[in-house]
Amino acid sequence: MGARTVTIAEDRDGQRIDNFLLGYLKGAPRSLVYKLLRSGQVRLNGGRVKAERKLEAGDQVRIPPVRLEEAADRGTPARGLMEALEASIVFEDARLLAINKPAGVASHGGSGIAFGAIETLRALRPRESLELVHRLDRDTSGLLLIARKRSALTELQALMREDGGRAGGIRKRYLALLAGRMPDGVMSVDASLHVGLRQGGERHVQVNPSGKRSLSHFKVLERRGGQSYCEVRIETGRTHQIRVHARHIGHPVAGDDKYGDETANKRLRDQMGLRRMFLHASTLEFALDGGASPYLLNAPLSPELVDVLDRLA
């Protein structure tokens, strides 16, 4: 197939071009989409374009020839994964779908992962047009929001759009077990984060004044076995934000292999059976229709995390 020129419809007005391409080129790895943009192979109204550029109705987007794996080539998600994702649905209405994503399942495919949560849900519901509203780290469990209608996706993206460095109208709360004894009260962490790439393309995030402003609030719910069970509220949605901020204050997330304490992780694994990162997206609160339709979504802790808490008591 040769190059294609696509005219942007009105319902895509305001969408970032990278997100448009990820939806248009279904099955294309994210790395390929960004490579096409960086190399100038994608053209907007005849000129080069950056990934963050927002489209307008009537724009002309030239998309170069891209060979995508057909569904038959990629196969279908494993039956166990499909059953797990179907069982993980905690909320559904005409516009939205929310799942309690299991730890170990990626939000989307790529980097050697054929099927993430969104691809699996699309396989479960082939007649629907499902789009991820946001992402969770692979090792983080909890609420993952999927739009069933384009209008809901557009409104939710507007709510998530940052205003002065803070996430807009979506309030996110997490539950986390942090190593060590946190002080009483709420500890707010206002520390800018910079995303770097290690050899091999792995993302690594560090506190750095030249990064993007990031704000997290840690509140101790209870202390168990020398550890701190906390509620974490975030006002910005940076990559690995909670994990890096927790490390920054000297209380890394339990079970975090990337930013955590190796000795503490081993002790919790051997003595308490913690074999994953103890970070869970528990609550999402927002309103659609200009504030007229409020949503409050909750996802319970998985049994294996409840068991760890019980053993720590």
Short mmCIF file of N, CA and C in Angstrom, two decimals, residues 1 10 15 38 42-43 47 51 108 114 127 131 153 157 161 178 181 200 209 217 221 223 226 230 262 280 284:
data_model
loop_
_atom_site.label_atom_id
_atom_site.label_comp_id
_atom_site.label_asym_id
_atom_site.label_seq_id
_atom_site.Cartn_x
_atom_site.Cartn_y
_atom_site.Cartn_z
N MET A 1 0.85 -1.19 0.00
CA MET A 1 0.00 0.00 0.00
C MET A 1 0.89 1.24 0.00
N GLU A 10 -14.07 16.55 11.91
CA GLU A 10 -14.35 17.50 13.00
C GLU A 10 -14.22 16.86 14.38
N GLN A 15 -7.07 16.80 18.73
CA GLN A 15 -6.33 15.60 19.11
C GLN A 15 -4.87 15.73 18.70
N ARG A 38 9.50 11.61 13.87
CA ARG A 38 10.84 12.21 13.99
C ARG A 38 11.56 12.32 12.64
N VAL A 42 5.87 11.48 8.23
CA VAL A 42 4.49 11.96 8.37
C VAL A 42 4.49 13.45 8.10
N ARG A 43 3.58 13.92 7.28
CA ARG A 43 3.51 15.34 6.93
C ARG A 43 2.13 15.90 7.27
N GLY A 47 4.05 19.85 5.54
CA GLY A 47 5.26 20.13 6.31
C GLY A 47 5.51 19.10 7.40
N ALA A 51 5.32 15.49 17.46
CA ALA A 51 4.34 14.55 18.02
C ALA A 51 3.23 15.24 18.80
N HIS A 108 -0.85 -1.42 27.09
CA HIS A 108 -0.94 -1.64 25.65
C HIS A 108 0.25 -2.46 25.19
N ALA A 114 2.82 -8.57 22.71
CA ALA A 114 1.85 -8.58 21.62
C ALA A 114 0.50 -8.04 22.06
N ARG A 127 -16.55 -5.50 17.96
CA ARG A 127 -17.44 -4.56 17.27
C ARG A 127 -17.42 -3.17 17.89
N GLU A 131 -10.75 2.89 23.22
CA GLU A 131 -9.50 3.66 23.26
C GLU A 131 -9.06 3.87 24.71
N LEU A 153 -13.76 10.19 25.15
CA LEU A 153 -12.29 10.26 25.10
C LEU A 153 -11.83 11.71 25.00
N GLN A 157 -9.66 13.58 27.85
CA GLN A 157 -8.33 14.10 27.51
C GLN A 157 -8.23 15.58 27.85
N ARG A 161 -5.61 17.31 30.48
CA ARG A 161 -4.64 18.26 29.95
C ARG A 161 -4.11 19.13 31.07
N LEU A 178 4.98 1.48 51.60
CA LEU A 178 6.30 2.09 51.51
C LEU A 178 7.22 1.51 52.57
N ARG A 181 9.19 3.56 58.29
CA ARG A 181 8.12 4.22 59.04
C ARG A 181 8.03 5.69 58.63
N GLY A 200 19.66 0.59 25.55
CA GLY A 200 18.63 -0.38 25.25
C GLY A 200 17.24 0.23 25.20
N PRO A 209 15.88 19.32 38.66
CA PRO A 209 15.24 20.63 38.54
C PRO A 209 14.88 21.02 37.10
N HIS A 217 1.20 13.63 47.12
CA HIS A 217 0.89 13.76 48.54
C HIS A 217 0.78 12.36 49.15
N LEU A 221 -1.82 5.63 56.29
CA LEU A 221 -3.08 5.08 56.77
C LEU A 221 -2.85 4.24 58.02
N ARG A 223 0.64 1.79 60.08
CA ARG A 223 1.98 1.20 60.03
C ARG A 223 1.88 -0.26 60.41
N GLY A 226 6.77 -2.44 60.62
CA GLY A 226 7.86 -1.53 60.28
C GLY A 226 7.72 -0.87 58.92
N CYS A 230 0.09 3.46 52.82
CA CYS A 230 -0.23 4.86 52.54
C CYS A 230 -1.28 5.01 51.44
N GLU A 262 16.56 -3.11 47.44
CA GLU A 262 16.72 -4.54 47.13
C GLU A 262 16.65 -5.41 48.39
N HIS A 280 -1.13 0.37 43.85
CA HIS A 280 -2.45 0.06 43.32
C HIS A 280 -3.25 1.34 43.09
N LEU A 284 -10.63 6.78 41.03
CA LEU A 284 -10.66 7.84 40.03
C LEU A 284 -11.94 8.63 40.22
#
